[in-house]
Tab-separated table of C-alpha atoms and ligand atoms in Angstrom:
chain	number	residue	atom	x	y	z
A	1	MET	CA	28.302	102.289	74.644
A	2	SER	CA	30.707	99.078	74.729
A	3	ASN	CA	32.866	98.313	72.032
A	4	TYR	CA	33.483	94.453	71.437
A	5	TYR	CA	36.160	92.486	69.576
A	6	GLN	CA	33.927	89.712	69.013
A	7	GLN	CA	30.225	91.204	69.786
A	8	GLU	CA	28.388	88.072	68.839
A	9	ILE	CA	30.065	85.432	71.136
A	10	GLU	CA	30.530	88.273	73.705
A	11	THR	CA	27.113	89.006	74.208
A	12	ALA	CA	25.690	85.609	73.154
A	13	SER	CA	22.650	84.315	74.941
A	14	ARG	CA	23.260	81.800	77.904
A	15	ASP	CA	21.568	79.278	75.860
A	16	GLU	CA	24.006	79.915	73.167
A	17	ILE	CA	26.870	79.762	75.420
A	18	ILE	CA	26.013	76.463	76.979
A	19	ARG	CA	25.442	74.818	73.459
A	20	ILE	CA	28.892	75.612	72.468
A	21	GLN	CA	30.366	74.414	75.762
A	22	ASN	CA	28.596	71.075	75.332
A	23	GLU	CA	29.556	70.641	71.935
A	24	LYS	CA	33.267	71.534	72.367
A	25	LEU	CA	33.306	69.588	75.700
A	26	VAL	CA	32.214	66.417	73.790
A	27	LYS	CA	34.747	66.825	71.125
A	28	GLN	CA	37.727	67.876	73.289
A	29	VAL	CA	37.513	65.029	75.938
A	30	ARG	CA	37.198	62.536	73.063
A	31	HIS	CA	40.494	64.141	71.526
A	32	VAL	CA	42.298	64.418	74.900
A	33	TYR	CA	41.269	60.437	75.537
A	34	ASP	CA	43.004	59.480	72.424
A	35	LYS	CA	45.895	61.852	72.367
A	36	VAL	CA	47.173	62.136	75.726
A	37	PRO	CA	47.825	59.001	77.550
A	38	TYR	CA	48.801	60.668	80.886
A	39	TYR	CA	45.043	61.951	81.089
A	40	ARG	CA	43.666	58.847	79.705
A	41	ASN	CA	45.432	57.048	82.611
A	42	LEU	CA	43.737	59.421	85.042
A	43	MET	CA	40.132	58.843	83.450
A	44	ASP	CA	40.703	55.166	83.314
A	45	GLN	CA	41.496	55.382	87.117
A	46	LYS	CA	38.201	56.995	87.703
A	47	GLY	CA	36.343	54.923	85.329
A	48	VAL	CA	34.969	57.417	83.267
A	49	LYS	CA	35.031	57.010	79.436
A	50	PRO	CA	34.649	59.796	76.546
A	51	GLU	CA	31.193	58.607	75.892
A	52	ASP	CA	30.213	59.497	79.584
A	53	ILE	CA	30.652	63.083	78.634
A	54	LYS	CA	27.383	64.193	77.033
A	55	THR	CA	27.298	67.765	77.960
A	56	ILE	CA	28.804	70.501	80.104
A	57	GLU	CA	27.226	69.433	83.061
A	58	ASP	CA	28.913	65.983	82.941
A	59	ILE	CA	32.180	67.684	83.376
A	60	HIS	CA	32.179	66.951	87.350
A	61	LYS	CA	32.896	63.219	86.195
A	62	LEU	CA	36.338	64.025	84.902
A	63	PRO	CA	39.667	64.091	86.958
A	64	PHE	CA	41.311	67.148	87.948
A	65	LEU	CA	44.735	68.170	86.739
A	66	SER	CA	46.910	70.160	89.329
A	67	LYS	CA	50.466	71.689	89.090
A	68	SER	CA	52.145	68.221	90.106
A	69	ASP	CA	50.693	66.708	87.088
A	70	LEU	CA	52.371	69.220	85.135
A	71	ARG	CA	55.641	68.569	86.751
A	72	ASP	CA	55.188	64.744	86.308
A	73	ALA	CA	54.523	65.093	82.713
A	74	TYR	CA	57.153	67.730	82.074
A	75	PRO	CA	57.891	68.529	79.351
A	76	TYR	CA	56.059	66.788	76.586
A	77	GLY	CA	53.612	64.672	78.808
A	78	LEU	CA	50.514	66.507	78.241
A	79	LEU	CA	50.763	67.551	74.736
A	80	GLY	CA	47.498	67.432	72.616
A	81	THR	CA	48.957	67.505	69.280
A	82	ASP	CA	52.119	66.178	67.445
A	83	LEU	CA	55.195	68.800	68.276
A	84	GLY	CA	55.427	69.399	64.210
A	85	ASN	CA	51.971	71.252	64.518
A	86	CYS	CA	53.205	73.337	67.499
A	87	VAL	CA	54.686	76.959	66.853
A	88	ARG	CA	55.388	78.539	70.287
A	89	ILE	CA	56.480	77.584	73.965
A	90	GLN	CA	55.838	79.993	76.810
A	91	SER	CA	56.540	79.577	80.429
A	92	THR	CA	55.445	80.481	83.778
A	93	SER	CA	57.483	83.224	85.696
A	94	GLY	CA	58.056	80.724	88.378
A	95	THR	CA	56.541	82.866	91.299
A	96	THR	CA	55.798	79.972	93.153
A	97	GLY	CA	58.994	78.319	92.289
A	98	ARG	CA	57.697	75.723	89.799
A	99	ARG	CA	58.191	76.525	86.266
A	100	VAL	CA	55.736	75.276	83.741
A	101	VAL	CA	56.016	75.003	79.915
A	102	ALA	CA	52.990	75.342	77.880
A	103	PHE	CA	52.776	74.803	73.934
A	104	TYR	CA	51.075	76.367	71.492
A	105	THR	CA	49.664	75.728	67.869
A	106	GLN	CA	48.969	78.640	65.743
A	107	GLY	CA	45.279	78.078	66.268
A	108	ASP	CA	46.078	78.361	70.049
A	109	VAL	CA	48.080	81.909	69.485
A	110	ASP	CA	45.262	83.169	67.522
A	111	LEU	CA	42.582	82.102	70.273
A	112	TRP	CA	44.829	83.721	73.074
A	113	GLU	CA	45.332	86.978	70.870
A	114	GLU	CA	41.745	87.206	70.362
A	115	CYS	CA	40.873	86.975	73.893
A	116	CYS	CA	43.549	89.793	74.694
A	117	ALA	CA	41.754	91.741	71.736
A	118	ARG	CA	38.501	91.389	73.566
A	119	ALA	CA	40.150	92.787	76.891
A	120	ILE	CA	41.810	95.771	74.920
A	121	MET	CA	38.553	96.809	73.146
A	122	ALA	CA	36.562	96.435	76.311
A	123	VAL	CA	38.705	99.138	77.756
A	124	GLY	CA	37.886	101.317	74.787
A	125	GLY	CA	40.973	100.371	72.685
A	126	THR	CA	40.473	100.742	68.943
A	127	ASN	CA	42.866	101.088	65.972
A	128	GLU	CA	43.274	104.921	66.850
A	129	ASP	CA	45.113	103.880	70.325
A	130	VAL	CA	48.650	103.603	70.822
A	131	VAL	CA	49.393	100.471	73.390
A	132	GLN	CA	52.297	100.412	75.301
A	133	VAL	CA	53.096	97.101	76.371
A	134	ALA	CA	55.279	97.139	79.408
A	135	TYR	CA	54.982	93.604	80.496
A	136	GLY	CA	58.010	91.390	80.144
A	137	TYR	CA	58.640	89.724	76.542
A	138	GLY	CA	60.038	86.296	76.255
A	139	LEU	CA	58.801	83.164	77.956
A	140	PHE	CA	56.700	85.245	80.344
A	141	THR	CA	53.025	85.369	78.468
A	142	GLY	CA	52.516	89.013	79.497
A	143	GLY	CA	54.195	90.657	76.619
A	144	ALA	CA	53.458	88.398	73.984
A	145	GLY	CA	49.641	87.999	74.801
A	146	LEU	CA	48.920	91.768	74.917
A	147	HIS	CA	51.177	92.553	71.691
A	148	GLY	CA	49.013	90.013	69.884
A	149	GLY	CA	45.862	91.423	71.101
A	150	SER	CA	46.833	94.928	70.250
A	151	HIS	CA	47.826	93.583	66.759
A	152	LYS	CA	44.574	92.050	66.422
A	153	VAL	CA	42.893	95.367	67.146
A	154	GLY	CA	44.843	97.121	64.941
A	155	SER	CA	46.288	99.668	67.476
A	156	LEU	CA	49.674	100.868	67.250
A	157	THR	CA	51.608	98.691	69.375
A	158	LEU	CA	54.743	99.750	71.493
A	159	PRO	CA	56.350	96.727	72.324
A	160	MET	CA	58.585	98.253	75.153
A	161	SER	CA	58.790	94.966	77.578
A	162	SER	CA	59.558	95.835	81.110
A	163	GLY	CA	62.129	97.734	82.802
A	164	ASN	CA	64.218	100.736	81.487
A	165	THR	CA	61.713	103.311	83.135
A	166	GLU	CA	63.418	106.221	81.541
A	167	ARG	CA	62.671	104.902	77.931
A	168	GLN	CA	59.339	103.764	78.666
A	169	ILE	CA	58.587	107.597	79.987
A	170	GLN	CA	60.045	108.874	76.866
A	171	PHE	CA	58.139	106.888	74.593
A	172	MET	CA	54.848	107.267	76.381
A	173	MET	CA	55.340	110.994	76.265
A	174	ASP	CA	56.737	111.388	72.761
A	175	LEU	CA	54.589	108.727	71.058
A	176	GLY	CA	51.267	109.700	72.988
A	177	ALA	CA	50.299	106.301	74.348
A	178	THR	CA	47.049	105.885	75.211
A	179	ILE	CA	46.671	102.654	76.859
A	180	LEU	CA	49.315	100.995	79.137
A	181	CYS	CA	49.733	97.545	79.894
A	182	ALA	CA	51.950	96.495	82.676
A	183	THR	CA	51.988	94.784	86.085
A	184	PRO	CA	50.036	96.853	88.470
A	185	SER	CA	53.245	97.016	90.708
A	186	TYR	CA	55.222	98.458	87.636
A	187	ALA	CA	52.728	100.685	86.536
A	188	ALA	CA	52.531	102.114	89.999
A	189	TYR	CA	56.497	102.711	89.655
A	190	LEU	CA	55.695	104.379	86.370
A	191	GLY	CA	53.292	106.762	88.152
A	192	GLU	CA	55.750	107.545	90.706
A	193	SER	CA	58.502	108.095	88.104
A	194	LEU	CA	56.447	110.308	86.107
A	195	ALA	CA	55.735	112.895	89.253
A	196	GLU	CA	59.242	112.591	90.153
A	197	ARG	CA	60.313	114.104	86.815
A	198	GLY	CA	57.648	116.885	87.438
A	199	TYR	CA	54.782	115.402	85.085
A	200	LYS	CA	51.259	115.778	86.178
A	201	PRO	CA	48.912	113.198	85.514
A	202	GLU	CA	46.968	115.267	83.025
A	203	ASP	CA	50.264	115.699	80.900
A	204	ASN	CA	50.320	112.062	79.609
A	205	LYS	CA	47.787	111.156	76.866
A	206	LEU	CA	47.056	107.503	78.614
A	207	LYS	CA	43.264	106.847	79.211
A	208	ALA	CA	43.295	103.337	80.369
A	209	GLY	CA	45.414	100.984	81.734
A	210	ILE	CA	45.470	96.990	81.513
A	211	PHE	CA	46.966	95.781	84.663
A	212	GLY	CA	47.284	92.023	86.047
A	213	ALA	CA	49.783	88.933	86.473
A	214	GLU	CA	49.582	89.460	90.180
A	215	PRO	CA	47.154	90.337	92.867
A	216	TRP	CA	46.197	93.899	93.468
A	217	THR	CA	43.876	95.567	95.838
A	218	GLU	CA	41.149	98.127	95.311
A	219	GLU	CA	42.980	100.491	97.096
A	220	MET	CA	46.243	100.163	94.734
A	221	ARG	CA	43.435	100.535	91.751
A	222	ARG	CA	42.396	104.075	93.073
A	223	SER	CA	46.136	105.015	93.592
A	224	ILE	CA	47.368	104.033	90.053
A	225	GLU	CA	44.182	105.481	88.535
A	226	LYS	CA	45.057	108.842	90.432
A	227	SER	CA	49.014	108.862	89.921
A	228	LEU	CA	48.364	108.268	86.096
A	229	GLY	CA	45.018	110.037	85.526
A	230	ILE	CA	43.475	106.857	83.792
A	231	LYS	CA	40.883	104.269	84.476
A	232	ALA	CA	42.740	100.928	85.475
A	233	TYR	CA	41.355	97.624	84.437
A	234	ASP	CA	42.302	94.111	85.786
A	235	ILE	CA	43.474	91.196	83.590
A	236	TYR	CA	43.426	87.789	84.556
A	237	GLY	CA	45.180	84.607	83.294
A	238	LEU	CA	47.749	81.952	83.531
A	239	THR	CA	50.606	80.392	81.375
A	240	GLU	CA	48.823	76.868	81.771
A	241	ILE	CA	45.625	78.052	80.364
A	242	SER	CA	47.093	80.267	77.579
A	243	GLY	CA	48.242	83.679	79.556
A	244	PRO	CA	46.654	87.135	80.225
A	245	GLY	CA	43.115	87.479	78.632
A	246	VAL	CA	41.489	84.353	80.348
A	247	ALA	CA	39.317	86.883	82.189
A	248	PHE	CA	39.157	90.778	81.750
A	249	GLU	CA	37.507	93.581	83.037
A	250	CYS	CA	34.801	95.621	80.995
A	251	GLU	CA	33.910	99.454	82.239
A	252	GLU	CA	31.754	98.260	85.216
A	253	GLN	CA	34.874	97.329	86.744
A	254	LYS	CA	33.037	94.835	88.834
A	255	GLY	CA	34.757	91.484	88.200
A	256	MET	CA	36.396	89.912	85.227
A	257	HIS	CA	34.375	88.176	82.302
A	258	ILE	CA	35.570	84.783	81.615
A	259	ASN	CA	36.099	84.101	78.020
A	260	GLU	CA	33.884	80.907	78.486
A	261	ASP	CA	33.638	80.304	74.857
A	262	HIS	CA	36.956	78.827	75.542
A	263	PHE	CA	37.628	77.966	79.000
A	264	TYR	CA	35.160	76.801	81.092
A	265	ALA	CA	35.173	77.892	84.857
A	266	GLU	CA	34.177	76.056	88.232
A	267	VAL	CA	34.874	76.954	91.657
A	268	ILE	CA	35.645	73.890	94.124
A	269	ASP	CA	36.180	73.458	97.730
A	270	PRO	CA	40.014	73.079	97.765
A	271	ASP	CA	40.284	70.582	100.407
A	272	THR	CA	37.171	68.333	99.347
A	273	GLU	CA	37.251	68.897	95.729
A	274	GLU	CA	33.478	69.290	95.945
A	275	VAL	CA	31.849	71.835	93.243
A	276	LEU	CA	30.535	74.844	94.664
A	277	PRO	CA	27.574	76.622	93.744
A	278	GLU	CA	27.950	80.130	92.174
A	279	GLY	CA	28.801	82.716	94.537
A	280	SER	CA	30.803	80.897	96.727
A	281	VAL	CA	34.564	81.442	97.821
A	282	GLY	CA	36.688	78.584	96.369
A	283	GLU	CA	39.365	77.583	94.137
A	284	LEU	CA	39.179	78.273	90.405
A	285	VAL	CA	39.393	75.340	88.048
A	286	PHE	CA	39.534	75.630	84.163
A	287	THR	CA	38.833	73.507	81.149
A	288	CYS	CA	40.225	74.313	77.696
A	289	LEU	CA	37.237	73.791	75.647
A	290	ASP	CA	39.098	74.077	72.629
A	291	LYS	CA	43.000	74.393	72.739
A	292	GLU	CA	44.970	71.917	70.688
A	293	ALA	CA	48.519	71.817	71.972
A	294	PHE	CA	48.151	72.120	75.634
A	295	PRO	CA	44.365	71.243	76.325
A	296	LEU	CA	44.372	70.980	80.114
A	297	LEU	CA	40.967	69.638	81.526
A	298	ARG	CA	39.758	70.615	84.925
A	299	TYR	CA	43.080	72.334	85.831
A	300	ARG	CA	43.298	73.508	89.627
A	301	THR	CA	44.563	77.092	89.565
A	302	ARG	CA	45.087	77.394	93.197
A	303	ASP	CA	43.541	81.039	92.787
A	304	ILE	CA	40.790	81.563	95.209
A	305	CYS	CA	37.885	83.701	94.017
A	306	VAL	CA	34.159	83.963	93.359
A	307	LEU	CA	31.815	83.573	90.002
A	308	THR	CA	29.079	85.398	89.418
A	309	ARG	CA	26.567	85.102	86.411
A	310	GLU	CA	24.592	88.273	87.392
A	311	LYS	CA	23.648	90.318	84.310
A	312	CYS	CA	26.347	93.108	83.582
A	313	SER	CA	25.571	96.355	82.226
A	314	CYS	CA	27.936	96.149	79.728
A	315	GLY	CA	26.375	93.735	77.530
A	316	ARG	CA	28.343	90.700	78.017
A	317	THR	CA	26.958	87.590	79.181
A	318	HIS	CA	30.135	85.853	79.819
A	319	VAL	CA	30.695	84.781	83.628
A	320	ARG	CA	32.676	87.353	85.908
A	321	MET	CA	35.133	86.093	88.568
A	322	SER	CA	36.322	88.442	91.347
A	323	LYS	CA	39.661	89.675	91.736
A	324	PRO	CA	41.653	86.725	93.198
A	325	LYS	CA	42.494	87.242	96.652
A	326	GLY	CA	45.940	85.665	95.715
A	327	ARG	CA	46.538	81.759	95.269
A	328	SER	CA	46.043	79.536	98.345
A	329	ASP	CA	49.735	79.168	97.976
A	330	ASP	CA	50.188	82.929	98.777
A	331	MET	CA	48.111	82.710	101.968
A	332	LEU	CA	50.397	82.910	104.923
A	333	ILE	CA	49.352	81.024	107.986
A	334	ILE	CA	50.884	82.897	111.003
A	335	ARG	CA	50.282	81.871	114.610
A	336	GLY	CA	47.196	79.817	113.205
A	337	VAL	CA	45.772	82.633	111.621
A	338	ASN	CA	45.247	82.796	107.852
A	339	VAL	CA	46.560	86.319	106.471
A	340	PHE	CA	46.658	87.333	102.650
A	341	PRO	CA	49.212	89.763	101.605
A	342	SER	CA	46.477	91.874	100.110
A	343	GLN	CA	45.008	92.509	103.276
A	344	ILE	CA	48.205	94.210	104.289
A	345	GLU	CA	48.286	96.050	101.200
A	346	THR	CA	44.658	97.452	101.762
A	347	VAL	CA	45.702	98.659	105.374
A	348	LEU	CA	48.803	100.536	104.312
A	349	LEU	CA	47.111	102.123	101.069
A	350	ASN	CA	44.187	103.478	103.197
A	351	GLN	CA	46.303	104.931	105.737
A	352	GLY	CA	47.797	106.899	102.841
A	353	TYR	CA	50.950	104.994	102.133
A	354	ALA	CA	52.601	104.138	98.676
A	355	PRO	CA	52.369	100.444	97.452
A	356	ASN	CA	56.206	100.109	98.598
A	357	TYR	CA	56.030	97.729	100.892
A	358	GLN	CA	57.668	94.172	101.618
A	359	ILE	CA	56.574	91.545	104.387
A	360	GLU	CA	58.697	89.369	106.268
A	361	VAL	CA	57.541	85.895	108.197
A	362	ASP	CA	59.911	84.386	110.344
A	363	ARG	CA	59.677	81.928	113.476
A	364	LYS	CA	61.572	82.878	116.609
A	365	ASN	CA	61.292	80.792	119.782
A	366	ASN	CA	58.655	78.889	118.065
A	367	THR	CA	56.346	81.612	117.377
A	368	ASP	CA	55.859	83.169	113.968
A	369	THR	CA	56.445	86.590	113.644
A	370	LEU	CA	55.292	89.166	111.293
A	371	ASP	CA	57.277	92.253	110.038
A	372	VAL	CA	55.971	94.802	107.727
A	373	TYR	CA	58.304	97.056	106.123
A	374	VAL	CA	56.887	100.055	104.435
A	375	GLU	CA	58.549	103.200	102.971
A	376	PHE	CA	57.694	106.673	104.448
A	377	PRO	CA	56.121	108.677	101.676
A	378	THR	CA	58.334	111.797	100.839
A	379	GLU	CA	55.355	113.917	101.663
A	380	MET	CA	55.005	112.584	105.406
A	381	PHE	CA	58.712	111.908	105.942
A	382	SER	CA	59.932	112.952	109.503
A	383	ASP	CA	62.997	111.838	111.211
A	384	LYS	CA	61.561	112.643	114.724
A	385	VAL	CA	61.655	109.600	116.782
A	386	SER	CA	58.372	110.104	118.002
A	387	ASP	CA	56.715	110.915	114.704
A	388	VAL	CA	57.765	107.620	113.584
A	389	GLN	CA	56.814	105.782	116.576
A	390	LYS	CA	53.276	107.000	116.749
A	391	LYS	CA	53.006	106.337	112.799
A	392	GLU	CA	54.023	102.664	113.302
A	393	ALA	CA	51.673	102.174	116.311
A	394	ALA	CA	48.872	103.609	114.057
A	395	LEU	CA	49.381	101.148	111.412
A	396	GLU	CA	49.876	98.506	113.997
A	397	ALA	CA	46.495	99.284	115.457
A	398	ALA	CA	45.040	99.127	111.636
A	399	MET	CA	46.858	95.786	111.060
A	400	ARG	CA	45.672	93.922	114.135
A	401	SER	CA	41.902	95.094	113.485
A	402	MET	CA	42.206	93.717	109.941
A	403	LEU	CA	44.286	90.668	110.258
A	404	GLY	CA	43.217	89.770	113.579
A	405	ILE	CA	46.989	89.183	115.039
A	406	GLY	CA	49.713	91.721	115.715
A	407	ALA	CA	52.360	92.827	113.029
A	408	LYS	CA	55.519	94.711	113.580
A	409	VAL	CA	55.544	97.553	111.289
A	410	HIS	CA	58.762	99.376	110.364
A	411	LEU	CA	58.922	102.613	108.516
A	412	VAL	CA	61.846	102.952	106.304
A	413	LEU	CA	63.369	105.719	104.229
A	414	PRO	CA	61.888	106.639	101.021
A	415	LYS	CA	63.237	104.598	98.093
A	416	THR	CA	64.854	101.885	99.963
A	417	ILE	CA	62.325	99.237	98.896
A	418	THR	CA	63.125	97.748	95.439
A	419	ARG	CA	60.633	98.529	92.814
A	420	SER	CA	59.308	95.695	90.717
A	421	GLU	CA	59.317	95.824	87.020
A	422	GLY	CA	57.377	92.595	86.460
A	423	LYS	CA	55.623	90.684	89.186
A	424	ALA	CA	56.252	92.173	92.909
A	425	VAL	CA	57.677	90.027	95.463
A	426	ARG	CA	56.062	91.286	98.374
A	427	VAL	CA	56.618	88.312	100.885
A	428	ILE	CA	59.824	86.627	102.321
A	429	ASP	CA	58.937	83.837	104.302
A	430	LYS	CA	62.074	82.785	106.322
A	431	ARG	CA	60.564	80.095	107.994
A	432	LYS	CA	60.730	77.978	104.749
A	433	LEU	CA	64.672	78.256	104.881
A	434	HIS	CA	64.663	76.690	108.324
A	435	ASP	CA	62.115	73.980	107.684
B	501	ADP	P1	53.323	82.138	87.927
B	501	ADP	O1	52.872	81.003	88.505
B	501	ADP	O2	54.952	81.848	87.825
B	501	ADP	O3	53.149	83.311	88.383
B	501	ADP	P2	52.255	82.914	85.583
B	501	ADP	O4	52.951	84.024	84.843
B	501	ADP	O5	51.421	81.780	84.485
B	501	ADP	O6	52.866	81.768	86.289
B	501	ADP	O7	51.011	83.644	86.534
B	501	ADP	C1	49.717	83.170	86.573
B	501	ADP	C2	49.310	83.528	87.975
B	501	ADP	O8	49.373	84.812	88.135
B	501	ADP	C3	48.031	83.144	88.151
B	501	ADP	O9	47.380	81.705	88.400
B	501	ADP	C4	47.701	84.130	89.399
B	501	ADP	O10	47.952	83.607	90.636
B	501	ADP	C5	48.343	85.347	89.057
B	501	ADP	N1	47.607	86.259	88.406
B	501	ADP	C6	47.346	86.441	87.318
B	501	ADP	N2	46.506	87.581	86.929
B	501	ADP	C7	45.888	87.969	88.100
B	501	ADP	C8	45.240	89.402	88.296
B	501	ADP	N3	44.855	89.961	87.586
B	501	ADP	N4	44.935	89.325	89.765
B	501	ADP	C9	45.645	88.406	90.695
B	501	ADP	N5	46.433	87.376	90.310
B	501	ADP	C10	46.661	87.172	89.059
B	502	ZN	ZN1	30.479	93.522	81.728
C-alpha cells in the first residue's frame, strides 16, 4: 500500500491533471507576459500573445528559455514578482561552470517542500522516521529541499549537511536514522566507511535512501542497496525549476514521477527543438505552472531522458521520466563517438569494482585519448604485475564492447581516488584546457 503526501493530486485522473494544467498555464503566461519584460520580448519576437495560449496543447507556441538566457538576465531579469515578496535565494552548484541564482516566495518554498514531502512519503516515510539529510546545506538546493520536505512529513530531521563522515556515522547509529538523503556518490562512500569501521549492513536502522542531484546507474543503485542494506530511490530536480523533488521514484523504482501539477514536462529534439512523442529520447523541458518568483516557461534542462505515461502500480498518475543519462553537456565526444560517463560506470560495477573512478580525456597528436582510473577493491588487491595487466585488459575489452571505442584502463591503489561528499567530479576533460 502506497503512502502519499497529497493523495488527491498524486492519484488524480488524467483529465483532472490536464484541467489543472490548462487553468494554471493560461494564468501563468498572462502573469509572466505582464511581469517579466525579458520573456515578453521573446514572446513578441515569436509573435505570440497571452491570448493565444488557451490550453496546455498551445504550449508549443511559447519560446524556449535556456541557460544562456539565465546568464543574460542575471540576476533579476527573470523575476516574476517584486523582490519584496521573495524570501529565499538558492544557487546551482556550478557543475557546468555557470552559476544560476533562483528566487522563491514563501509560496514557492512551500510548493517545493511539498514536492520533497511527496518523495519522502513515496519511499515509506512517516512521522515515525528519522531522516538524515546529508546533502549540502547552503546555496545548494539539496539540503534545504529535503530538510523542508522532512519537516512537512513530520519526520525527525537530522540536518547533517554533507561531509564530516565520522559524525554522520555516529549520528546515524546513535540516533537510529531510518532514511538517508545524499548524493549517490556520498551514499556509496558512507557505505564503504561503515564497512571499514566493522559495521554490517544490518547493523544500521536505515530502510531507504533518497539519492539524486547527479547521474547514477542501476549498477550503482544495487551496490549502494547492498552496502547499506536499504532500498535506494532516485530523486531529480534542478535549481532553476526549484530543486530536488521535481520528480521522484516510488516503490516501483521504474522511473520518477514528475510533479506535473506544478511542472509541465516536454521532451524535445535538442537540435531541431521539435517536441517528440512520448517514449522518445530527448532533452527535457520544464514549464513552471504556478511558481511565483522564478516562473520559467519552457526551460531547456539539457538533461536527456524519456517520458512515459504508462500506468504505475503505485497508484500515482503523474508522468514518469527515466533516469537522466547525464546532461547533453556531460556527453563526451571521443574520436567522433558519443560516450556517457554512466556507460563507463556500468562496465566497472558489472565487473565487481566499486564506484571509485575518474575519467580523463585529452588530445595527443590530434587524437582524442580516453583514460579510466579505477581503484583496486581491497579484496581484489594484488601487486603482481601480470595480475594487474590481466585485470586491466579485461576491463579494456568490456569498455570497447560497451563504448565502441578503446579506453586505457589504469588500476590504482585502494583509497587513492578522492571521495565525493557532494556531486562527484568524474570527468577531467583536458582538451578544454588546450582549446
Ligand atoms: P548544477 O547545474 O550546478 O549541477 P543543480 O544543483 O541545480 O545545478 O543540479 C541540477 C542538475 O543535476 C540537473 O539538471 C541534472 O543534470 C542533475 N541531476 C539532478 N538530479 C539528478 C538525478 N537524479 N539523476 C541524474 N542527474 C541529476
Ligand atoms: Zn509509481
